[in-house]
Amino acid sequence: MPELPEVETVRRGLQDHVVGRTVETVRVLHPRAVRRQPAGPAEFETALGGRSLDSARRRGKYLWLSVGEDALLAHLGMSGQLLVGEPDRPLSPHVRIRFTFADGGPDLRFTDQRTFGHMCMVRDGAELPAPIAHIAPDPFEAAYDPAALALRLRARHTGVKRALLDQSLISGVGNIYADEALWRARLHWARPTETLKGPEVSRLLTAVREVLGEALAVGGTSFDDLYVNVNGESGYFERSLAVYGRENLPCPRCGTPIRRDAFMNRSSYTCPRCQPRPRRPRL
Ligand SMILES: [Zn+2]
């Protein structure tokens, strides 16, 4: 599933390849891709024709293109991709929406094998689309306030990893980056948030920003001309992972075998020595 660094890579690609261009036609090839559009595919197709795409923005894992006062909002789901390429290339069976441009140049295709992703037009959403207004800023937005976040985090009564994944507290941190940040901050995922000390929270928030920033830097280099890509995996950052997906392999810091625990239908990876389990874990 794409996480913040991958989505940011896509945003930069959109900024480079489609912003400043005027949409000519929009064709919805699968209605599920616009299931959040109130009046359905026809409304989505007509709302954009002849309009210019002004900027590409992001909050957490949501992307939007501002179109005048309105927004074209996208969520990539599990397998969504936004691909830019020559308009005459073959149409793959997983293309859900196709946008052509008035300049006759490269087109934009929303491709989504598993159809969990979606797009919709949001009226007056250019600054912040209403459907995502409840999502907290991510660490790369100007509105992100680590001091306020630290207070809110410690006021919760939950496990620290659950708090990191709570998009109303901080957005853009998925399972992989949560595990990596917790390892760097030497905190166990089940640590109750109300027991975290000030310096532990600062260490954690610094680690979150570092992990996401490093992944972002690597994601940027995999970016190909005319190709706006999300591969649904952790991409090139994979080789830098310390704990995620590394059950029984040695901790890069102390050599202890990494442990995997079940967590919310997924997994949590920790070093049992660097990240001691709390006496009263919140699972
Ligand atoms: Zn260790």
XYZ file of C-alpha atoms and ligand atoms in Angstrom:
284
model
C 0.000 0.000 0.000
C 1.444 3.402 -0.890
C 2.450 5.462 2.130
C 3.250 9.144 2.383
C 6.667 9.066 0.645
C 5.254 7.219 -2.347
C 2.238 9.527 -2.546
C 4.495 12.574 -2.311
C 6.553 11.168 -5.183
C 3.356 10.955 -7.233
C 2.435 14.521 -6.244
C 5.772 15.803 -7.523
C 5.263 13.923 -10.764
C 1.837 15.514 -11.221
C 3.320 18.919 -10.454
C 5.947 18.393 -13.171
C 3.809 16.742 -15.830
C 0.188 17.920 -15.624
C 0.032 21.159 -13.618
C -0.427 24.196 -15.853
C -2.171 22.164 -18.561
C -5.807 22.336 -19.671
C -7.951 19.201 -19.571
C -9.731 18.388 -22.801
C -11.723 15.224 -22.059
C -12.301 12.932 -19.101
C -13.495 9.366 -19.577
C -14.522 7.174 -16.659
C -13.926 3.551 -17.678
C -15.014 1.983 -14.384
C -17.732 3.631 -12.232
C -16.201 2.300 -8.992
C -13.285 4.694 -9.449
C -15.672 7.657 -8.959
C -17.983 6.050 -6.376
C -17.628 9.076 -4.053
C -18.816 11.487 -6.760
C -22.322 12.531 -5.593
C -23.958 12.569 -9.039
C -21.855 9.790 -10.535
C -19.513 9.409 -13.515
C -21.273 11.898 -15.826
C -20.817 14.699 -13.303
C -17.161 13.809 -12.860
C -16.564 13.781 -16.626
C -18.163 17.168 -17.279
C -16.780 18.985 -14.226
C -13.231 19.117 -15.596
C -13.408 19.600 -19.361
C -11.744 22.833 -20.545
C -10.354 23.656 -17.111
C -6.766 24.112 -16.160
C -4.950 22.236 -13.379
C -3.341 24.843 -11.128
C -1.311 22.954 -8.521
C -0.729 19.479 -7.077
C -1.150 19.185 -3.306
C -1.177 16.500 -0.666
C -2.302 15.788 2.871
C -1.270 12.425 4.275
C -2.063 9.875 1.600
C -4.570 12.071 -0.237
C -3.606 14.060 -3.306
C -5.489 16.835 -4.989
C -5.112 19.031 -8.031
C -6.551 22.481 -7.562
C -8.796 23.529 -10.428
C -9.746 27.177 -9.868
C -11.657 27.114 -6.551
C -12.346 23.394 -6.859
C -10.296 20.266 -6.301
C -9.768 16.995 -8.116
C -9.184 14.694 -5.136
C -7.476 11.308 -5.404
C -6.738 8.421 -3.077
C -4.604 5.629 -4.499
C -5.972 2.900 -2.207
C -3.962 -0.334 -2.349
C -2.830 -0.365 -5.952
C -3.730 2.948 -7.597
C -1.290 4.586 -10.000
C -1.384 7.857 -11.872
C 0.500 7.352 -15.101
C 1.501 9.974 -17.626
C 2.503 8.903 -21.115
C 2.064 9.293 -24.846
C -1.682 9.436 -25.643
C -1.521 6.730 -28.327
C -0.034 4.001 -26.100
C -2.266 0.948 -25.553
C -4.993 1.199 -22.920
C -4.333 -1.394 -20.194
C -7.395 -3.219 -18.799
C -6.816 -1.629 -15.376
C -7.200 1.969 -16.544
C -10.197 3.391 -14.634
C -10.122 7.040 -15.720
C -8.390 8.713 -18.634
C -7.713 12.451 -18.921
C -6.588 14.008 -22.198
C -5.199 17.511 -22.536
C -5.925 20.372 -24.914
C -2.239 20.584 -25.894
C -2.418 17.060 -27.370
C 0.559 16.057 -25.190
C 0.934 13.155 -22.737
C -2.313 11.969 -21.151
C -2.992 11.021 -17.529
C -4.389 7.617 -16.597
C -5.692 6.469 -13.237
C -4.914 2.764 -13.154
C -6.083 0.627 -10.257
C -6.058 -3.147 -10.364
C -7.837 -3.697 -7.035
C -10.176 -0.659 -7.348
C -9.822 0.479 -3.711
C -8.636 3.884 -4.905
C -10.935 6.636 -6.075
C -11.141 10.147 -7.464
C -13.780 12.851 -7.095
C -14.358 16.516 -7.826
C -14.864 18.633 -4.692
C -16.445 22.029 -5.149
C -14.546 24.854 -3.379
C -11.928 22.331 -2.281
C -8.813 23.974 -3.740
C -7.316 24.943 -0.353
C -8.363 21.808 1.555
C -11.083 19.488 0.218
C -13.914 19.029 2.763
C -13.840 15.180 2.706
C -10.303 15.230 4.125
C -10.575 18.227 6.458
C -10.640 15.885 9.520
C -7.224 14.471 8.615
C -4.363 15.926 10.627
C -1.419 17.567 8.859
C 1.545 15.373 8.022
C 5.121 16.190 9.084
C 5.910 17.963 5.806
C 3.093 20.502 5.920
C 3.449 24.033 7.269
C 0.431 23.372 9.522
C 2.247 20.501 11.292
C 2.891 21.438 14.931
C 5.029 18.857 16.783
C 4.613 20.520 20.208
C 0.803 20.413 19.964
C 0.964 16.871 18.633
C 3.147 15.769 21.572
C 0.512 17.056 24.017
C -2.347 15.351 22.172
C -0.397 12.106 21.911
C 0.289 11.929 25.639
C -3.348 12.748 26.415
C -4.480 9.579 24.597
C -4.932 6.259 26.314
C -3.805 3.932 23.594
C -0.746 2.068 22.338
C 1.826 4.320 20.726
C 1.687 2.565 17.359
C -2.102 2.877 17.197
C -1.662 6.583 17.894
C 0.856 6.944 15.052
C -1.587 5.289 12.657
C -4.482 7.526 13.794
C -4.924 9.951 10.905
C -6.731 12.454 13.130
C -3.524 12.876 15.197
C -0.854 12.764 12.496
C -1.317 11.734 8.897
C 0.846 9.867 6.463
C 2.387 7.279 8.795
C 1.554 3.741 7.727
C 2.525 0.378 9.167
C 6.033 0.210 7.682
C 7.165 3.679 8.688
C 5.564 3.392 12.139
C 7.656 0.300 12.887
C 10.832 1.927 11.575
C 10.285 5.135 13.572
C 9.523 3.217 16.781
C 12.716 1.202 16.348
C 14.783 4.351 15.867
C 13.178 5.933 18.944
C 13.684 2.655 20.909
C 10.015 2.439 21.849
C 7.848 -0.679 21.874
C 4.684 -0.456 19.742
C 2.393 -1.372 22.684
C 3.744 1.302 24.991
C 0.785 3.201 26.536
C 0.871 6.772 25.215
C 0.109 8.285 28.639
C 3.335 6.785 30.046
C 5.550 8.396 27.396
C 7.945 10.989 28.761
C 8.516 14.313 27.000
C 11.938 13.363 25.592
C 10.568 10.019 24.340
C 7.833 11.786 22.406
C 10.337 14.245 20.890
C 12.605 11.349 19.952
C 9.675 9.571 18.322
C 8.464 12.572 16.324
C 12.000 13.278 15.157
C 12.309 9.629 14.085
C 8.990 9.774 12.191
C 10.140 12.809 10.262
C 13.556 11.317 9.529
C 12.186 7.990 8.324
C 9.604 9.619 6.071
C 12.142 12.161 4.825
C 14.713 9.494 3.952
C 12.118 7.383 2.160
C 10.992 10.462 0.286
C 14.528 11.251 -0.828
C 14.930 7.747 -2.246
C 11.437 7.730 -3.791
C 12.380 10.880 -5.639
C 15.323 9.259 -7.365
C 13.227 6.378 -8.725
C 11.175 8.920 -10.596
C 11.286 8.533 -14.309
C 10.479 11.141 -16.940
C 6.829 11.071 -17.995
C 6.036 8.382 -15.486
C 4.151 9.079 -12.297
C 4.571 5.916 -10.340
C 3.489 4.200 -7.184
C 4.465 0.569 -7.077
C 2.401 -0.315 -4.003
C 5.487 -1.358 -2.049
C 7.997 0.489 0.037
C 10.045 0.986 -3.132
C 13.720 1.762 -2.988
C 13.555 2.448 0.742
C 13.162 -1.286 1.279
C 16.894 -1.896 1.479
C 17.145 0.639 4.338
C 14.522 -1.034 6.518
C 15.837 -1.914 9.979
C 12.968 -4.025 11.340
C 9.952 -4.122 9.037
C 9.601 -7.521 7.339
C 12.834 -8.743 8.992
C 11.575 -11.374 11.436
C 14.485 -13.369 12.955
C 17.101 -11.271 11.161
C 19.588 -9.410 13.377
C 18.737 -5.936 14.692
C 21.108 -3.528 12.866
C 21.912 -1.882 16.222
C 22.472 -4.784 18.620
C 22.213 -8.024 16.609
C 19.239 -9.456 18.550
C 16.804 -11.324 16.243
C 13.845 -9.146 15.240
C 10.490 -10.260 16.586
C 7.162 -10.178 14.786
C 3.872 -9.701 16.654
C 0.357 -9.780 15.206
C -1.118 -6.283 15.157
C -4.509 -5.178 13.783
C -4.603 -7.974 11.139
C -1.060 -7.058 10.191
C 2.324 -7.266 11.911
C 4.553 -5.233 14.163
C 8.310 -5.755 14.058
C 10.529 -4.860 16.992
C 13.934 -5.557 18.463
C 13.171 -7.196 21.835
C 16.328 -5.682 23.305
C 16.245 -2.104 21.924
C 12.460 -1.830 22.340
C 11.549 -3.491 25.640
C 7.953 -4.573 25.996
C 6.109 -2.433 28.558
C 4.880 -4.048 31.777
C 1.294 -3.144 30.907
C 1.120 -3.196 27.112
C -1.834 -1.642 25.283
C -2.428 -4.026 22.400
Zn 18.344 -4.022 18.893
